[in-house]
Amino acid sequence: MKIKTVSLFLFLCGCLPTLTHGWGGNGHRIVGAIAASYLTEQARATVTDLLGDETLATASTWADEIKSDESYNWAYRLHFINLPRGVEKVDLARDCVGGDCVVAAINKYSAIMADSGAEREDRIEALKFLVHFIGDIHQPLHVSYADNLGGNTVKVSWFGKTADTGPFGDFEWNLHGAWDFGFISQRTGSDWVALALRIRADINDLQLINWSSTRDPEEWANESYYITRQIYDQLPKDKVLGQGFYEQHIATVETRLASAGVRLAALLNRSFSGMTVASRAE
Ligand code: ADE
Ligand code: ZN
Ligand code: ZN
């Protein structure tokens, strides 16, 4: 990547490395920063107009932050979709009853965000949900099984540790956490900007075209579910995860972050084309 592109990228994601957990935390920021680097001028202007001082990267974690606010309890189920064991694909009638899942959430908030007649506050909230949920739906274990809470109850050892200390205190390693933040922090520690830049630099034109032309979140969920089945097929019986498991999956982790960023940008570019900042002024 050229120096100019790198500095533009850093400028767009508005980011200094921050230490926190998560595709909570740093994974979500990486998705937001990659998306920011692919916005058209028009989409960038609309995003800036809606987010103000925030960037896609900084806004990407809001949907996790509100989990501690009881008035947002209704949003808990919108971060994932679970399927029965043994099936091949998502079936929304079966797996997303009442529209309470990440696929339906992405469809719902895309519509609100793109509706210039909707309340400004609702469009801002919709954009913040979308940045986050498009990250979540690309984390394979957010499309998995309810019986172990998406792998949250599957205890593992991660590079020799069953427990660890993070920015939010002590925690026990589980399969879900390994995918949310284990791979990512193993790769570059807390320097998520470095990882975002590296992933961004590896995206080729064919991937750009393929990823942005796959528009239906149900397809993104099916891709994640396919990976989830591979994860469980390849999970060692003793659940001791280290270099071998890391090498088996790290390329997939990076591809999921990259495709999430590209698809978020494609959605924003389509949604905000033909919409000028001036036409939305009060
Ligand atoms: N809680 C229940 N199922 C989950 C999943 N698939 N991902 C994250 N959290 C969950
Ligand atoms: Zn989430
Ligand atoms: Zn998660």
CSV table of N, CA and C and ligand atoms in Angstrom, one decimal, residues 24 136 139 142 176 180, ligand 3:
chain,number,residue,atom,x,y,z
A,24,GLY,N,-15.5,-8.4,19.8
A,24,GLY,CA,-15.8,-7.3,20.7
A,24,GLY,C,-14.6,-6.4,20.4
A,136,ASP,N,-20.2,-8.8,13.6
A,136,ASP,CA,-20.7,-10.0,14.4
A,136,ASP,C,-21.1,-11.2,13.4
A,139,GLN,N,-18.3,-13.2,12.3
A,139,GLN,CA,-17.5,-14.1,13.3
A,139,GLN,C,-18.3,-15.4,13.3
A,142,HIS,N,-20.8,-16.6,15.8
A,142,HIS,CA,-22.0,-15.9,16.0
A,142,HIS,C,-23.1,-16.5,15.2
A,176,HIS,N,-15.5,-19.4,22.1
A,176,HIS,CA,-16.0,-18.2,21.5
A,176,HIS,C,-15.0,-17.0,21.7
A,180,ASP,N,-13.4,-14.4,19.2
A,180,ASP,CA,-13.7,-13.0,19.3
A,180,ASP,C,-12.4,-12.2,19.4
B,3,ZN,ZN,-18.7,-12.8,20.2
